[in-house]
CSV table of C-alpha atoms in Angstrom, one decimal:
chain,number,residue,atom,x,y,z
A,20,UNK,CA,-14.5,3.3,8.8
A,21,UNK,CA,-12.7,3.1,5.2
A,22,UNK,CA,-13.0,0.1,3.6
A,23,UNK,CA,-11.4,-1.2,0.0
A,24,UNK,CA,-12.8,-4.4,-1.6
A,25,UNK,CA,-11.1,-6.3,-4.4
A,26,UNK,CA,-14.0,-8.7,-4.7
A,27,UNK,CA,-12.1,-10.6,-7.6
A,28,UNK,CA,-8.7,-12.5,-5.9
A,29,UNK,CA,-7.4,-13.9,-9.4
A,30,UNK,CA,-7.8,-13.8,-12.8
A,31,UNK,CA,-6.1,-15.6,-15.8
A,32,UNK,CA,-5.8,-14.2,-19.4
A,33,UNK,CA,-4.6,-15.2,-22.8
A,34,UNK,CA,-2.3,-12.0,-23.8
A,35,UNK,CA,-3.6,-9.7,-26.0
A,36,UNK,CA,-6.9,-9.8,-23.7
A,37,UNK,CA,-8.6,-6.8,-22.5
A,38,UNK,CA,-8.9,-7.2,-18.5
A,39,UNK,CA,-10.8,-5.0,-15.8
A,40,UNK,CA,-9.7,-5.1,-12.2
A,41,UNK,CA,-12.6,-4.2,-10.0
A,42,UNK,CA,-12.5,-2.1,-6.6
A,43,UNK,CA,-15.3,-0.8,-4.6
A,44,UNK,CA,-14.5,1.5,-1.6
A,45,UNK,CA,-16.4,3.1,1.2
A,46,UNK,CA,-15.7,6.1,3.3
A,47,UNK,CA,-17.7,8.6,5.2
A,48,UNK,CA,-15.5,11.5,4.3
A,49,UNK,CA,-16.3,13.7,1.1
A,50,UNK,CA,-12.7,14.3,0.4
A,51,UNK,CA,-10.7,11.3,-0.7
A,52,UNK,CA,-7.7,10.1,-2.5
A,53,UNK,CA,-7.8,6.5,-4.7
A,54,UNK,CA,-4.8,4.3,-5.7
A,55,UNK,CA,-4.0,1.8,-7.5
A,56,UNK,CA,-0.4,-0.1,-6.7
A,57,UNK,CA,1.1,-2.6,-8.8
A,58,UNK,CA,3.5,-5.5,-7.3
A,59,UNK,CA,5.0,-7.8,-10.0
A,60,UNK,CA,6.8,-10.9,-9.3
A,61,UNK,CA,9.9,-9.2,-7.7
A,62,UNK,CA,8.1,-8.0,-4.3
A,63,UNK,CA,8.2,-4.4,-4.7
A,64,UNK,CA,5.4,-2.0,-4.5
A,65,UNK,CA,5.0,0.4,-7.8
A,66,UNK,CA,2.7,3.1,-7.5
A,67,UNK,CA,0.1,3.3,-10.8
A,68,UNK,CA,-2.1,6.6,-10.5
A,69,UNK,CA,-4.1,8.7,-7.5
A,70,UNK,CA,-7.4,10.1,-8.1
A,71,UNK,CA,-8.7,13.2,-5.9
A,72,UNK,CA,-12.5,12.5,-5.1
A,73,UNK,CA,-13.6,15.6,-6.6
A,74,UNK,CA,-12.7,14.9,-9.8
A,75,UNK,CA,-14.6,12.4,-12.0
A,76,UNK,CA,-12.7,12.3,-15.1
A,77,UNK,CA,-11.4,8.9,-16.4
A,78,UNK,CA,-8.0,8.7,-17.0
A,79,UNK,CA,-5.8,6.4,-19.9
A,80,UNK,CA,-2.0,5.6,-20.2
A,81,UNK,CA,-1.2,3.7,-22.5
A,82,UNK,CA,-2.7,0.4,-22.5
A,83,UNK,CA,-3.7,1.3,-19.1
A,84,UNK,CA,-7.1,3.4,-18.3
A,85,UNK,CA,-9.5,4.1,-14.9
A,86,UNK,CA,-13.0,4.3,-14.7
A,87,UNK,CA,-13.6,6.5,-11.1
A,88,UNK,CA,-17.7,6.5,-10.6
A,89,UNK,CA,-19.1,7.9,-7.2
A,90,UNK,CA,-22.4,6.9,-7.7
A,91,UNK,CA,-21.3,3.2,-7.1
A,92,UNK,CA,-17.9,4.1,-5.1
A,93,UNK,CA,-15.8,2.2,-7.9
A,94,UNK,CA,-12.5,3.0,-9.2
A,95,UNK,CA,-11.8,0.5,-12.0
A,96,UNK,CA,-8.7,-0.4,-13.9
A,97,UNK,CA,-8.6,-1.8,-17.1
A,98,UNK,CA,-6.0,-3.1,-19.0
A,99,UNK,CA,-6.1,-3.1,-22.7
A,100,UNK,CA,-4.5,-5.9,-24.7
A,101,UNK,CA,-2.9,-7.6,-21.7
A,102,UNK,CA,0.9,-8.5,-21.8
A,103,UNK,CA,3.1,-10.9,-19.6
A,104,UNK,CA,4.9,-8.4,-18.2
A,105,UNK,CA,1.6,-7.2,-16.5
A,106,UNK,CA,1.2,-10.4,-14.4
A,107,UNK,CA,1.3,-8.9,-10.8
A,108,UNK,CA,-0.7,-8.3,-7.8
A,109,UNK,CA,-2.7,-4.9,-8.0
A,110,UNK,CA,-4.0,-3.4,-4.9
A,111,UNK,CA,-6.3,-0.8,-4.9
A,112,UNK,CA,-6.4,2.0,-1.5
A,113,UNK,CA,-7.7,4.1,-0.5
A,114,UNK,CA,-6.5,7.3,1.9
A,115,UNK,CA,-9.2,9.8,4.1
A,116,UNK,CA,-8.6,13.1,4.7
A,117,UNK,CA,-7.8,14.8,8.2
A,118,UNK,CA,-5.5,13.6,11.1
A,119,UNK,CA,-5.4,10.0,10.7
A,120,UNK,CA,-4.8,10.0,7.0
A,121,UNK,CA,-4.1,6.0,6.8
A,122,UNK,CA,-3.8,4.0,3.6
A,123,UNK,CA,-6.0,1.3,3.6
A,124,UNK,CA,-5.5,-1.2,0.6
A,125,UNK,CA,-7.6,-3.9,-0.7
A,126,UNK,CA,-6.9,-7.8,-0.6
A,127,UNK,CA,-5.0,-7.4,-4.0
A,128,UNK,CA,-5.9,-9.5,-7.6
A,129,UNK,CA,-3.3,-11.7,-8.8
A,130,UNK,CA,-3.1,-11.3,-12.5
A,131,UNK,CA,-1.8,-14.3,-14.4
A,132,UNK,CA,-1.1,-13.3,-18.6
A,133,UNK,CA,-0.7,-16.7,-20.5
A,134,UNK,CA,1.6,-15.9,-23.5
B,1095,UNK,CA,18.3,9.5,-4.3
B,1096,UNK,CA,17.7,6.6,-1.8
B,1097,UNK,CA,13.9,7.1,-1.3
B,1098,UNK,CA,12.5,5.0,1.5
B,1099,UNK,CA,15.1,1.7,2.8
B,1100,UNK,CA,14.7,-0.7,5.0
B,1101,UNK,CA,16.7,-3.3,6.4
B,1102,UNK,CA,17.3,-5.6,6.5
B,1103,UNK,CA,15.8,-7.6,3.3
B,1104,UNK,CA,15.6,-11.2,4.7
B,1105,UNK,CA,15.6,-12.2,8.2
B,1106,UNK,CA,15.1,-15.7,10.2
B,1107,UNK,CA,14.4,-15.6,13.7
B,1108,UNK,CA,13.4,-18.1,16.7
B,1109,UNK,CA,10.3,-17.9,18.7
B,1110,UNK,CA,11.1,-15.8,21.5
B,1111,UNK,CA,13.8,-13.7,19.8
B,1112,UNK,CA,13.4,-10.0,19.7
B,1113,UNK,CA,14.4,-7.9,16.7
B,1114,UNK,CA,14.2,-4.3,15.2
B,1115,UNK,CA,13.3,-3.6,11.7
B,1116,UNK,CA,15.0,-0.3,10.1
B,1117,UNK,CA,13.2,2.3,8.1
B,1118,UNK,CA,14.9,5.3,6.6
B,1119,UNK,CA,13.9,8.1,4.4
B,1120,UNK,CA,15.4,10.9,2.9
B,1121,UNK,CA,12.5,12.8,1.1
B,1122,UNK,CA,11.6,15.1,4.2
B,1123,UNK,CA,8.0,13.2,4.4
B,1124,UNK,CA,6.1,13.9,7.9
B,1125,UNK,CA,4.0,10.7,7.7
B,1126,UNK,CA,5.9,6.9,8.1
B,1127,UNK,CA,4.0,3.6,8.2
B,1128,UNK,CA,4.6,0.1,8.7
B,1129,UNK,CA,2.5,-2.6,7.0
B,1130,UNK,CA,2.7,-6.3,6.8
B,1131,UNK,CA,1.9,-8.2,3.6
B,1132,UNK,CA,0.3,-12.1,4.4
B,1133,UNK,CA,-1.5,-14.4,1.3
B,1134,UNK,CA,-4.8,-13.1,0.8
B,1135,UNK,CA,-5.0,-10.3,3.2
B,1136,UNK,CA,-3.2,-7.4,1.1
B,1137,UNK,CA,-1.5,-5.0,3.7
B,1138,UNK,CA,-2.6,-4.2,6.6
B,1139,UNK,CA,-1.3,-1.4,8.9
B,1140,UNK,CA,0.4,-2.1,12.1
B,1141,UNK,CA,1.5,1.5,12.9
B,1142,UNK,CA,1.9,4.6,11.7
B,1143,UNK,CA,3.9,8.4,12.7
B,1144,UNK,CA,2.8,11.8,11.6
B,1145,UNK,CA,6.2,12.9,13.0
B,1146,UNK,CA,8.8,13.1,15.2
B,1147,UNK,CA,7.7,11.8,18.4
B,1148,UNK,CA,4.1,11.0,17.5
B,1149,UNK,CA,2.9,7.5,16.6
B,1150,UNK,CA,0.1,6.0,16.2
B,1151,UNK,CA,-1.4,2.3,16.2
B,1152,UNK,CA,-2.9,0.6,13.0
B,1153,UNK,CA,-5.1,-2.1,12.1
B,1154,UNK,CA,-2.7,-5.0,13.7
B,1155,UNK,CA,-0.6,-3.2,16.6
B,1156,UNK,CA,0.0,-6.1,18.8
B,1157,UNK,CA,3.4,-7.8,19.5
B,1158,UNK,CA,4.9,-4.8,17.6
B,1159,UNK,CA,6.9,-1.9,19.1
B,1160,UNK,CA,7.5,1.8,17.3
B,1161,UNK,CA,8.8,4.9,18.2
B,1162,UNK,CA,9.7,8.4,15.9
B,1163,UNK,CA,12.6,9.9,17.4
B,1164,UNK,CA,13.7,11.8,14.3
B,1165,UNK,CA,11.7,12.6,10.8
B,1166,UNK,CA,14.1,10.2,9.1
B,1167,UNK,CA,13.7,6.9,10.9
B,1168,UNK,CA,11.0,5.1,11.9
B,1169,UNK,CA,11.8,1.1,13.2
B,1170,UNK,CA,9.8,-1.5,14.2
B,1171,UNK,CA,10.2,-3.8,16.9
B,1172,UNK,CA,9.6,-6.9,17.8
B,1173,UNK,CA,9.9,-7.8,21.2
B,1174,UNK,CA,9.4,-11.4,21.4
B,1175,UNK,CA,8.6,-12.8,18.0
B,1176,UNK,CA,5.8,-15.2,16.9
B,1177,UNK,CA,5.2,-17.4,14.3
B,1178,UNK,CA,2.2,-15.3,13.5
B,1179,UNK,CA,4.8,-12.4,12.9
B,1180,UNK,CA,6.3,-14.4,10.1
B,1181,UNK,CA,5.3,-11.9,7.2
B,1182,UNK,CA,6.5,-9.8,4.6
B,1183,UNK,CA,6.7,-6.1,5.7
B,1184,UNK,CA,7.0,-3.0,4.2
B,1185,UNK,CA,7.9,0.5,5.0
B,1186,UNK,CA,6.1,3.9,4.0
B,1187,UNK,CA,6.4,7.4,3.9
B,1188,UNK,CA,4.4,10.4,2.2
B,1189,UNK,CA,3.6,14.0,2.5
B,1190,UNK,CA,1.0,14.8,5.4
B,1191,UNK,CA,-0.3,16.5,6.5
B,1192,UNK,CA,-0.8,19.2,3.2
B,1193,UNK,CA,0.2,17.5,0.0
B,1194,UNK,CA,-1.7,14.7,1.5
B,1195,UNK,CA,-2.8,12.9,-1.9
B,1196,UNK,CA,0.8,11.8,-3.1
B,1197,UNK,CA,1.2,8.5,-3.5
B,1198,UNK,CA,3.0,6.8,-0.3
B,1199,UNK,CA,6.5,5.5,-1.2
B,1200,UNK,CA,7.3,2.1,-0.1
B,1201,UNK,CA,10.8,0.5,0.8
B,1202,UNK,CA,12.1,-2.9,-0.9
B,1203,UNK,CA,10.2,-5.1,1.6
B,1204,UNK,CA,11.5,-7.2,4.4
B,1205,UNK,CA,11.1,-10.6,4.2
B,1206,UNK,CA,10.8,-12.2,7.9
B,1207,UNK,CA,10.8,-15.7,8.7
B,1208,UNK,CA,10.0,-17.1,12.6
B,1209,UNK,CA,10.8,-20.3,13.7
């Protein structure tokens, strides 16, 4: 069965702190889809970036970057030079192929950026 | 374009009460999902459609009703409500079963309170 852990429940930073939000998954399937999901104080769900199993390659936005590694089934997010406005909840999920297809999330890390 | 909504956004119920949560989207999507959202225990899924008249249980079926009659709505009932049911839920919908690995849109979030 798929499985997301978010081993890490909260974390506090000073802004202007780099900050890495762990997730390890498991799944028996060789195709896969990873998320990541921001929800920020106001409740609603906001959808970050999808990686495909097959590829590997990290990607940056911004201040924002993902390290995807199969060898140790992590998909990591990093935040570089953390604002206040990124204080949230991030869940990471994770979605199988073939006719179930669920989403299965993580726990979720609070984030808490001190001004 | 409205995207996924749900209504309605707050709710208080007494034990015993029954109740129907309302899910509509207008983006065509085959695949709609319920979740519910408690401290600590990210979201889990109580049940899920991959279309009209097919549904599906999720991680945490019990004491909730669904049923797909059309691609655009998918409710959620409550039949006799629980203070265990007292939870923040959310709708989804995405793509399935090709164009699996786009993100799942979420609704605003209902926010249900039982007495």
């Amino acid at each position: 069965a798929q499985k997301v852990t978010q081993a890490q429940t909260e974390i506090s930073v000073v802004e202007k702190e780099d900050v890495t939000l762990d997730c390890v998954y498991e799944t028996r399937d060789t195709t896969y889809y990873l998320f990541w999901y921001k929800q920020p104080p106001s409740g609603e769900l906001v959808f970050l970036i999808r990686r495909n199993s097959f590829d590997e390659q990290n990607e940056i936005s911004g201040r924002y970057s993902w390290n995807f590694q199969k060898s140790t089934s992590s998909f990591n997010f990093t935040i570089t030079a953390s604002q206040v406005v990124d204080s949230a909840v991030y869940f990471c999920a994770l979605r199988e192929t073939g006719a179930n297809s669920k989403l299965t999330f993580g726990k979720g890390i609070t984030l808490s950026v001190r001004p | 374009n409205a995207g996924v909504t749900q209504t309605p956004k707050f709710q208080v119920l007494k034990t015993g009460q029954s109740m129907t949560l309302q899910c509509a989207q207008d983006m065509n999507h085959e695949y709609m999902s319920w979740y519910r959202q408690d401290p600590g225990m990210g979201l889990r899924l109580i049940h899920y459609s991959v279309g009209a008249g097919i549904t599906d249980q999720g991680e945490v079926p019990n004491g909730y009703n669904v049923s797909r009659s059309t691609t655009e709505d998918f409710p959620l009932r409550l039949l006799s409500a629980a203070p265990s049911q007292t939870s923040v839920y959310f709708c989804a919908s995405s793509y399935w079963p090709y164009r699996n690995n786009q993100p799942q849109h979420f609704g605003d979030g209902t926010r249900l309170s039982i007495l």
